[in-house]
PDB file of C-alpha atoms in Angstrom:
ATOM      1  CA  GLN A   1      19.325  15.268   1.176  1.00 80.00           C
ATOM      2  CA  GLN A   2      16.017  12.780   2.606  1.00 90.00           C
ATOM      3  CA  PRO A   3      14.277  12.936   5.186  1.00 94.00           C
ATOM      4  CA  VAL A   4      15.185  11.377   8.720  1.00 96.00           C
ATOM      5  CA  GLN A   5      12.032   9.416  10.011  1.00 97.00           C
ATOM      6  CA  SER A   6      12.078   7.661  12.959  1.00 97.00           C
ATOM      7  CA  PRO A   7      11.030   5.169  14.299  1.00 97.00           C
ATOM      8  CA  GLN A   8      12.349   2.938  11.997  1.00 96.00           C
ATOM      9  CA  ALA A   9       9.271   0.339  12.279  1.00 97.00           C
ATOM     10  CA  VAL A  10       6.421   0.386  15.151  1.00 97.00           C
ATOM     11  CA  ILE A  11       4.238  -3.102  16.484  1.00 97.00           C
ATOM     12  CA  LEU A  12       1.025  -1.110  17.388  1.00 95.00           C
ATOM     13  CA  ARG A  13      -2.133  -3.849  19.027  1.00 96.00           C
ATOM     14  CA  GLU A  14      -5.637  -2.929  18.239  1.00 96.00           C
ATOM     15  CA  GLY A  15      -6.531   0.232  19.656  1.00 96.00           C
ATOM     16  CA  GLU A  16      -3.189   1.687  20.821  1.00 96.00           C
ATOM     17  CA  ASP A  17      -2.067   5.043  19.394  1.00 96.00           C
ATOM     18  CA  ALA A  18       1.362   5.426  17.261  1.00 96.00           C
ATOM     19  CA  VAL A  19       3.599   8.562  15.865  1.00 97.00           C
ATOM     20  CA  ILE A  20       5.645   9.090  13.661  1.00 98.00           C
ATOM     21  CA  ASN A  21       8.272  11.452  13.259  1.00 97.00           C
ATOM     22  CA  CYS A  22       9.626  13.439   9.779  1.00 97.00           C
ATOM     23  CA  SER A  23      12.767  16.344   9.957  1.00 96.00           C
ATOM     24  CA  SER A  24      14.719  17.853   7.580  1.00 93.00           C
ATOM     25  CA  SER A  25      18.240  19.717   7.624  1.00 90.00           C
ATOM     26  CA  LYS A  26      17.129  22.099   5.039  1.00 86.00           C
ATOM     27  CA  ALA A  27      13.614  24.755   5.593  1.00 85.00           C
ATOM     28  CA  LEU A  28      10.703  23.681   4.027  1.00 85.00           C
ATOM     29  CA  TYR A  29       7.518  24.868   2.633  1.00 86.00           C
ATOM     30  CA  SER A  30       5.744  21.456   2.355  1.00 90.00           C
ATOM     31  CA  VAL A  31       5.038  17.852   4.112  1.00 93.00           C
ATOM     32  CA  HIS A  32       3.030  15.814   2.442  1.00 94.00           C
ATOM     33  CA  TRP A  33       2.313  12.042   3.802  1.00 95.00           C
ATOM     34  CA  TYR A  34       1.581   8.879   2.010  1.00 96.00           C
ATOM     35  CA  ARG A  35       0.984   5.042   2.721  1.00 96.00           C
ATOM     36  CA  GLN A  36       1.973   2.635   1.119  1.00 96.00           C
ATOM     37  CA  LYS A  37       1.005  -1.161   1.599  1.00 95.00           C
ATOM     38  CA  HIS A  38       2.767  -4.274   0.724  1.00 89.00           C
ATOM     39  CA  GLY A  39       3.826  -4.439  -3.188  1.00 86.00           C
ATOM     40  CA  GLU A  40       0.953  -1.846  -3.719  1.00 91.00           C
ATOM     41  CA  ALA A  41       1.058   1.952  -4.900  1.00 92.00           C
ATOM     42  CA  PRO A  42       1.641   4.810  -1.693  1.00 95.00           C
ATOM     43  CA  VAL A  43      -1.620   6.414  -1.379  1.00 94.00           C
ATOM     44  CA  PHE A  44      -1.788   9.591  -0.359  1.00 93.00           C
ATOM     45  CA  LEU A  45      -2.986  10.852   2.959  1.00 93.00           C
ATOM     46  CA  MET A  46      -2.397  15.020   3.838  1.00 90.00           C
ATOM     47  CA  ILE A  47      -0.297  17.728   3.477  1.00 90.00           C
ATOM     48  CA  LEU A  48       1.235  20.610   5.024  1.00 91.00           C
ATOM     49  CA  LEU A  49       1.914  23.821   4.596  1.00 86.00           C
ATOM     50  CA  LYS A  50       4.276  26.184   6.012  1.00 80.00           C
ATOM     51  CA  GLY A  51       2.537  28.044   9.223  1.00 73.00           C
ATOM     52  CA  GLY A  52       2.598  25.223  12.061  1.00 61.00           C
ATOM     53  CA  GLU A  53      -0.934  23.922  10.803  1.00 66.00           C
ATOM     54  CA  GLN A  54      -2.784  20.853  11.431  1.00 65.00           C
ATOM     55  CA  LYS A  55      -4.799  18.183   9.883  1.00 67.00           C
ATOM     56  CA  GLY A  56      -6.366  16.008  10.012  1.00 67.00           C
ATOM     57  CA  HIS A  57      -8.072  12.571   8.428  1.00 67.00           C
ATOM     58  CA  GLU A  58     -10.484   9.970  10.122  1.00 71.00           C
ATOM     59  CA  LYS A  59      -8.291   9.596  13.091  1.00 85.00           C
ATOM     60  CA  ILE A  60      -5.340  10.370  11.610  1.00 91.00           C
ATOM     61  CA  SER A  61      -3.921  13.790  11.863  1.00 91.00           C
ATOM     62  CA  ALA A  62      -0.134  15.736  10.932  1.00 92.00           C
ATOM     63  CA  SER A  63       1.244  18.530  13.047  1.00 90.00           C
ATOM     64  CA  PHE A  64       4.547  20.565  10.504  1.00 91.00           C
ATOM     65  CA  ASN A  65       6.347  23.053  12.704  1.00 89.00           C
ATOM     66  CA  GLU A  66       8.835  25.030   9.860  1.00 86.00           C
ATOM     67  CA  LYS A  67      10.656  26.298  12.628  1.00 87.00           C
ATOM     68  CA  LYS A  68      12.004  22.846  13.370  1.00 89.00           C
ATOM     69  CA  GLN A  69      11.698  20.910   9.980  1.00 91.00           C
ATOM     70  CA  GLN A  70       9.982  18.662  11.513  1.00 92.00           C
ATOM     71  CA  SER A  71       6.413  16.489  11.394  1.00 94.00           C
ATOM     72  CA  SER A  72       4.922  14.323  12.800  1.00 95.00           C
ATOM     73  CA  LEU A  73       1.978  11.810  11.620  1.00 95.00           C
ATOM     74  CA  TYR A  74      -0.396  10.969  14.750  1.00 95.00           C
ATOM     75  CA  LEU A  75      -2.493   7.731  14.542  1.00 95.00           C
ATOM     76  CA  THR A  76      -5.056   7.167  16.871  1.00 93.00           C
ATOM     77  CA  ALA A  77      -6.661   4.727  18.041  1.00 92.00           C
ATOM     78  CA  SER A  78      -5.214   2.132  15.802  1.00 93.00           C
ATOM     79  CA  GLN A  79      -7.444  -0.200  13.237  1.00 93.00           C
ATOM     80  CA  LEU A  80      -5.653  -3.566  11.258  1.00 95.00           C
ATOM     81  CA  SER A  81      -6.424  -1.376   7.300  1.00 94.00           C
ATOM     82  CA  TYR A  82      -3.649   1.303   9.645  1.00 95.00           C
ATOM     83  CA  SER A  83      -0.690  -1.661   9.292  1.00 97.00           C
ATOM     84  CA  GLY A  84       1.786  -0.165   6.345  1.00 97.00           C
ATOM     85  CA  THR A  85       4.613   1.072   5.137  1.00 97.00           C
ATOM     86  CA  TYR A  86       4.210   4.718   6.152  1.00 97.00           C
ATOM     87  CA  PHE A  87       6.300   7.684   4.197  1.00 97.00           C
ATOM     88  CA  CYS A  88       6.485  10.972   4.226  1.00 96.00           C
ATOM     89  CA  GLY A  89       7.345  13.638   1.379  1.00 94.00           C
ATOM     90  CA  THR A  90       8.900  17.287   1.910  1.00 92.00           C
ATOM     91  CA  ASP A  91       9.505  20.072  -0.122  1.00 87.00           C
ATOM     92  CA  LYS A  92      11.706  23.223  -0.392  1.00 80.00           C
ATOM     93  CA  GLY A  93       9.534  25.060  -2.634  1.00 76.00           C
ATOM     94  CA  ASN A  94       9.166  24.195  -6.615  1.00 73.00           C
ATOM     95  CA  THR A  95      11.099  21.496  -5.940  1.00 80.00           C
ATOM     96  CA  PRO A  96      10.085  17.482  -6.348  1.00 88.00           C
ATOM     97  CA  LEU A  97       9.530  15.476  -2.766  1.00 90.00           C
ATOM     98  CA  VAL A  98      12.152  14.307  -1.458  1.00 92.00           C
ATOM     99  CA  PHE A  99      10.854  10.832   0.120  1.00 94.00           C
ATOM    100  CA  GLY A 100      12.516   9.398   3.837  1.00 95.00           C
ATOM    101  CA  LYS A 101      12.943   5.921   4.145  1.00 95.00           C
ATOM    102  CA  GLY A 102       8.869   5.535   5.424  1.00 96.00           C
ATOM    103  CA  THR A 103       8.200   3.922   8.903  1.00 97.00           C
ATOM    104  CA  ARG A 104       7.275   0.004   8.916  1.00 97.00           C
ATOM    105  CA  LEU A 105       3.425   0.343  10.945  1.00 97.00           C
ATOM    106  CA  SER A 106       1.947  -3.535  12.115  1.00 97.00           C
ATOM    107  CA  VAL A 107      -1.114  -2.875  13.800  1.00 96.00           C
ATOM    108  CA  ILE A 108      -2.742  -6.616  15.052  1.00 95.00           C
ATOM    109  CA  ALA A 109      -5.293  -8.126  16.943  1.00 93.00           C
TER     110      ALA A 109
ATOM    111  CA  ASP B   1     -12.310   6.764 -14.155  1.00 64.00           C
ATOM    112  CA  GLY B   2      -8.909   8.838 -13.965  1.00 71.00           C
ATOM    113  CA  GLY B   3      -5.522   7.453 -13.212  1.00 93.00           C
ATOM    114  CA  ILE B   4      -1.913   6.213 -13.608  1.00 96.00           C
ATOM    115  CA  THR B   5      -1.901   2.789 -15.713  1.00 96.00           C
ATOM    116  CA  GLN B   6       1.698   1.522 -15.165  1.00 97.00           C
ATOM    117  CA  SER B   7       2.613  -1.078 -17.889  1.00 95.00           C
ATOM    118  CA  PRO B   8       3.636  -4.205 -16.964  1.00 96.00           C
ATOM    119  CA  LYS B   9       3.569  -5.133 -13.558  1.00 95.00           C
ATOM    120  CA  TYR B  10       6.389  -8.198 -13.656  1.00 95.00           C
ATOM    121  CA  LEU B  11       9.069  -7.217 -16.435  1.00 94.00           C
ATOM    122  CA  PHE B  12      12.378  -9.300 -17.061  1.00 91.00           C
ATOM    123  CA  ARG B  13      15.342  -8.067 -18.156  1.00 88.00           C
ATOM    124  CA  LYS B  14      18.793 -10.317 -19.904  1.00 88.00           C
ATOM    125  CA  GLU B  15      22.024  -9.526 -19.254  1.00 83.00           C
ATOM    126  CA  GLY B  16      23.030  -6.148 -22.305  1.00 86.00           C
ATOM    127  CA  GLN B  17      19.438  -5.930 -22.865  1.00 91.00           C
ATOM    128  CA  ASN B  18      17.547  -1.843 -22.643  1.00 94.00           C
ATOM    129  CA  VAL B  19      13.643  -2.562 -21.200  1.00 95.00           C
ATOM    130  CA  THR B  20      11.078  -0.375 -21.436  1.00 96.00           C
ATOM    131  CA  LEU B  21       8.436   0.225 -18.976  1.00 97.00           C
ATOM    132  CA  SER B  22       5.124   3.090 -19.553  1.00 98.00           C
ATOM    133  CA  CYS B  23       3.331   5.327 -17.745  1.00 98.00           C
ATOM    134  CA  GLU B  24       0.600   6.768 -18.871  1.00 98.00           C
ATOM    135  CA  GLN B  25      -1.926   9.580 -17.051  1.00 97.00           C
ATOM    136  CA  ASN B  26      -5.234  10.628 -18.061  1.00 96.00           C
ATOM    137  CA  LEU B  27      -5.635  14.029 -14.856  1.00 94.00           C
ATOM    138  CA  ASN B  28      -4.559  15.952 -17.385  1.00 94.00           C
ATOM    139  CA  HIS B  29      -1.317  16.424 -15.073  1.00 94.00           C
ATOM    140  CA  ASP B  30       1.669  18.407 -16.191  1.00 93.00           C
ATOM    141  CA  ALA B  31       4.560  17.238 -14.085  1.00 94.00           C
ATOM    142  CA  MET B  32       5.268  13.286 -13.785  1.00 96.00           C
ATOM    143  CA  TYR B  33       7.806  11.341 -11.730  1.00 96.00           C
ATOM    144  CA  TRP B  34       9.695   7.921 -11.872  1.00 98.00           C
ATOM    145  CA  TYR B  35      10.501   6.887  -8.956  1.00 97.00           C
ATOM    146  CA  ARG B  36      12.710   3.690  -7.310  1.00 97.00           C
ATOM    147  CA  GLN B  37      12.088   2.028  -5.035  1.00 96.00           C
ATOM    148  CA  ASP B  38      14.713  -0.987  -2.698  1.00 94.00           C
ATOM    149  CA  PRO B  39      13.509  -2.293   0.340  1.00 87.00           C
ATOM    150  CA  GLY B  40      13.911  -0.341   3.344  1.00 83.00           C
ATOM    151  CA  GLN B  41      15.253   2.699   1.052  1.00 85.00           C
ATOM    152  CA  GLY B  42      12.300   4.933   0.258  1.00 90.00           C
ATOM    153  CA  LEU B  43      10.657   6.082  -2.826  1.00 94.00           C
ATOM    154  CA  ARG B  44      14.101   8.121  -4.532  1.00 95.00           C
ATOM    155  CA  LEU B  45      13.105  10.125  -7.638  1.00 95.00           C
ATOM    156  CA  ILE B  46      15.347   8.757 -11.038  1.00 97.00           C
ATOM    157  CA  TYR B  47      13.780  11.397 -13.363  1.00 97.00           C
ATOM    158  CA  TYR B  48      10.348  13.807 -13.626  1.00 96.00           C
ATOM    159  CA  SER B  49       8.827  16.143 -16.211  1.00 95.00           C
ATOM    160  CA  GLN B  50       6.847  19.354 -15.675  1.00 93.00           C
ATOM    161  CA  ILE B  51       6.402  20.250 -19.563  1.00 93.00           C
ATOM    162  CA  VAL B  52       6.236  18.707 -21.901  1.00 95.00           C
ATOM    163  CA  ASN B  53       9.094  18.062 -23.826  1.00 96.00           C
ATOM    164  CA  ASP B  54      11.503  18.412 -21.159  1.00 95.00           C
ATOM    165  CA  PHE B  55      12.835  16.547 -17.854  1.00 96.00           C
ATOM    166  CA  GLN B  56      15.256  16.988 -15.165  1.00 96.00           C
ATOM    167  CA  LYS B  57      17.016  13.776 -12.944  1.00 96.00           C
ATOM    168  CA  GLY B  58      16.870  13.519 -10.187  1.00 95.00           C
ATOM    169  CA  ASP B  59      18.952  11.601  -7.756  1.00 93.00           C
ATOM    170  CA  ILE B  60      19.726   7.994 -10.014  1.00 95.00           C
ATOM    171  CA  ALA B  61      19.235   8.941 -12.953  1.00 97.00           C
ATOM    172  CA  GLU B  62      22.545   6.575 -14.577  1.00 96.00           C
ATOM    173  CA  GLY B  63      21.584   3.989 -16.674  1.00 96.00           C
ATOM    174  CA  TYR B  64      18.323   5.511 -17.038  1.00 97.00           C
ATOM    175  CA  SER B  65      16.353   7.823 -19.507  1.00 98.00           C
ATOM    176  CA  VAL B  66      13.345   9.266 -20.616  1.00 98.00           C
ATOM    177  CA  SER B  67      11.071  10.680 -22.855  1.00 98.00           C
ATOM    178  CA  ARG B  68       7.608  13.652 -22.759  1.00 98.00           C
ATOM    179  CA  GLU B  69       6.516  13.734 -25.772  1.00 97.00           C
ATOM    180  CA  LYS B  70       2.837  14.042 -25.290  1.00 97.00           C
ATOM    181  CA  LYS B  71       1.461  14.987 -21.931  1.00 97.00           C
ATOM    182  CA  GLU B  72       0.000  11.549 -20.201  1.00 97.00           C
ATOM    183  CA  SER B  73       2.984   9.258 -20.809  1.00 98.00           C
ATOM    184  CA  PHE B  74       6.360   9.594 -19.813  1.00 98.00           C
ATOM    185  CA  PRO B  75       7.906   5.927 -20.468  1.00 98.00           C
ATOM    186  CA  LEU B  76      11.368   5.630 -18.791  1.00 98.00           C
ATOM    187  CA  THR B  77      13.436   3.474 -19.968  1.00 97.00           C
ATOM    188  CA  VAL B  78      16.421   0.759 -18.112  1.00 96.00           C
ATOM    189  CA  THR B  79      20.109   0.882 -20.410  1.00 94.00           C
ATOM    190  CA  SER B  80      22.124  -1.863 -19.959  1.00 89.00           C
ATOM    191  CA  ALA B  81      24.352   0.285 -18.196  1.00 88.00           C
ATOM    192  CA  GLN B  82      21.514   0.051 -14.897  1.00 89.00           C
ATOM    193  CA  LYS B  83      23.913  -2.971 -13.164  1.00 87.00           C
ATOM    194  CA  ASN B  84      21.348  -3.428 -10.735  1.00 91.00           C
ATOM    195  CA  PRO B  85      17.988  -3.028 -12.294  1.00 92.00           C
ATOM    196  CA  THR B  86      16.352  -4.980  -9.997  1.00 94.00           C
ATOM    197  CA  ALA B  87      13.669  -3.084  -7.564  1.00 95.00           C
ATOM    198  CA  PHE B  88       9.989  -1.640  -7.710  1.00 96.00           C
ATOM    199  CA  TYR B  89       9.058   1.673 -10.141  1.00 97.00           C
ATOM    200  CA  LEU B  90       6.411   3.782  -9.093  1.00 97.00           C
ATOM    201  CA  CYS B  91       5.647   6.113 -11.158  1.00 97.00           C
ATOM    202  CA  ALA B  92       3.287   9.719 -10.367  1.00 96.00           C
ATOM    203  CA  SER B  93       2.091  12.303 -11.557  1.00 95.00           C
ATOM    204  CA  GLY B  94       0.753  16.128  -9.951  1.00 92.00           C
ATOM    205  CA  TRP B  95       0.182  19.173 -11.113  1.00 88.00           C
ATOM    206  CA  ASP B  96       4.120  20.406  -9.716  1.00 75.00           C
ATOM    207  CA  THR B  97       2.692  22.674  -6.499  1.00 74.00           C
ATOM    208  CA  ALA B  98       3.546  22.178  -3.379  1.00 69.00           C
ATOM    209  CA  ASN B  99      -0.629  22.037  -1.036  1.00 77.00           C
ATOM    210  CA  GLN B 100      -1.109  19.414  -4.910  1.00 85.00           C
ATOM    211  CA  PRO B 101       0.075  15.605  -3.531  1.00 88.00           C
ATOM    212  CA  GLN B 102       1.647  13.161  -6.543  1.00 91.00           C
ATOM    213  CA  HIS B 103      -0.666  10.528  -7.949  1.00 94.00           C
ATOM    214  CA  PHE B 104       0.819   6.639  -8.182  1.00 96.00           C
ATOM    215  CA  GLY B 105       0.049   4.473 -10.361  1.00 96.00           C
ATOM    216  CA  ASP B 106       0.656   0.498  -9.177  1.00 95.00           C
ATOM    217  CA  GLY B 107       4.344  -0.122  -9.927  1.00 96.00           C
ATOM    218  CA  THR B 108       5.980  -2.325 -12.472  1.00 97.00           C
ATOM    219  CA  ARG B 109       8.748  -5.424 -10.974  1.00 96.00           C
ATOM    220  CA  LEU B 110      12.291  -5.282 -12.753  1.00 95.00           C
ATOM    221  CA  SER B 111      14.299  -8.364 -12.318  1.00 93.00           C
ATOM    222  CA  ILE B 112      17.082  -9.687 -13.617  1.00 86.00           C
ATOM    223  CA  LEU B 113      17.106 -12.841 -15.491  1.00 82.00           C
TER     224      LEU B 113
END
C-alpha cells in the first residue's frame, strides 16, 4: 500500500518553512526520507524507526508517530538548494520500501 | 569511490525488441532493487533481490525480467511484453535492514523509437 504524501506541491520563498506529511494505512516499522533533483538519483536524508523519535539533518528534521502511522518532514529557513521532490518510503519490517508519489518543493528567491 | 553505476544513461527501444539495463555496485550490499519512475507516480518497485541467485517480484514486474548471478550486478531486461516501457529506471542497493538507507544509481531513461 503506497503511503500518501501531502501536499503534492508547495512553493516557498527563501527563508520560509514547510512541512511535508507521509501517512500510511499499515503499521510501520520505519520511514525513510529522500530528496530528488530533476533527472538525478534520489539522495538519502534520514531514517526514522518506530519509537516516535525525531531526527535532524542541518535545517531539515523529521518526526515519526507510529500510532498514527505518520511521519512529517520539517524544512526550516528554506534555501534554494532545498528545491526538489521529496519522497517518503515506508517499511513494515523485513519488506522492501514502498515510496509515496512525492512532494514537489520549489524555493524561489 | 564506492557507488552504484547504471548504464546506459539513455536508451531507445524499437517495437518488439528486448533491452537490458545494467546496474553494478561496489558497496558490497546484499540487496539490490529496480524501480520505475513515471511523472507524478513516485518510485514503483519492479524487482528486488536480497541474495545472489534469488529475486522477488515487486508491484509492477510484468514485462520485466532480472538476474542476480553476482553480488555486485543486477541487470534488468525490459521485454517486448512491456507495452509502455518509456520511463526513468532507477537501481538501488542496500543492506536490506530497516535502519539502513538505500543508495541509488543515476538512472537510465528509456524511450520508444
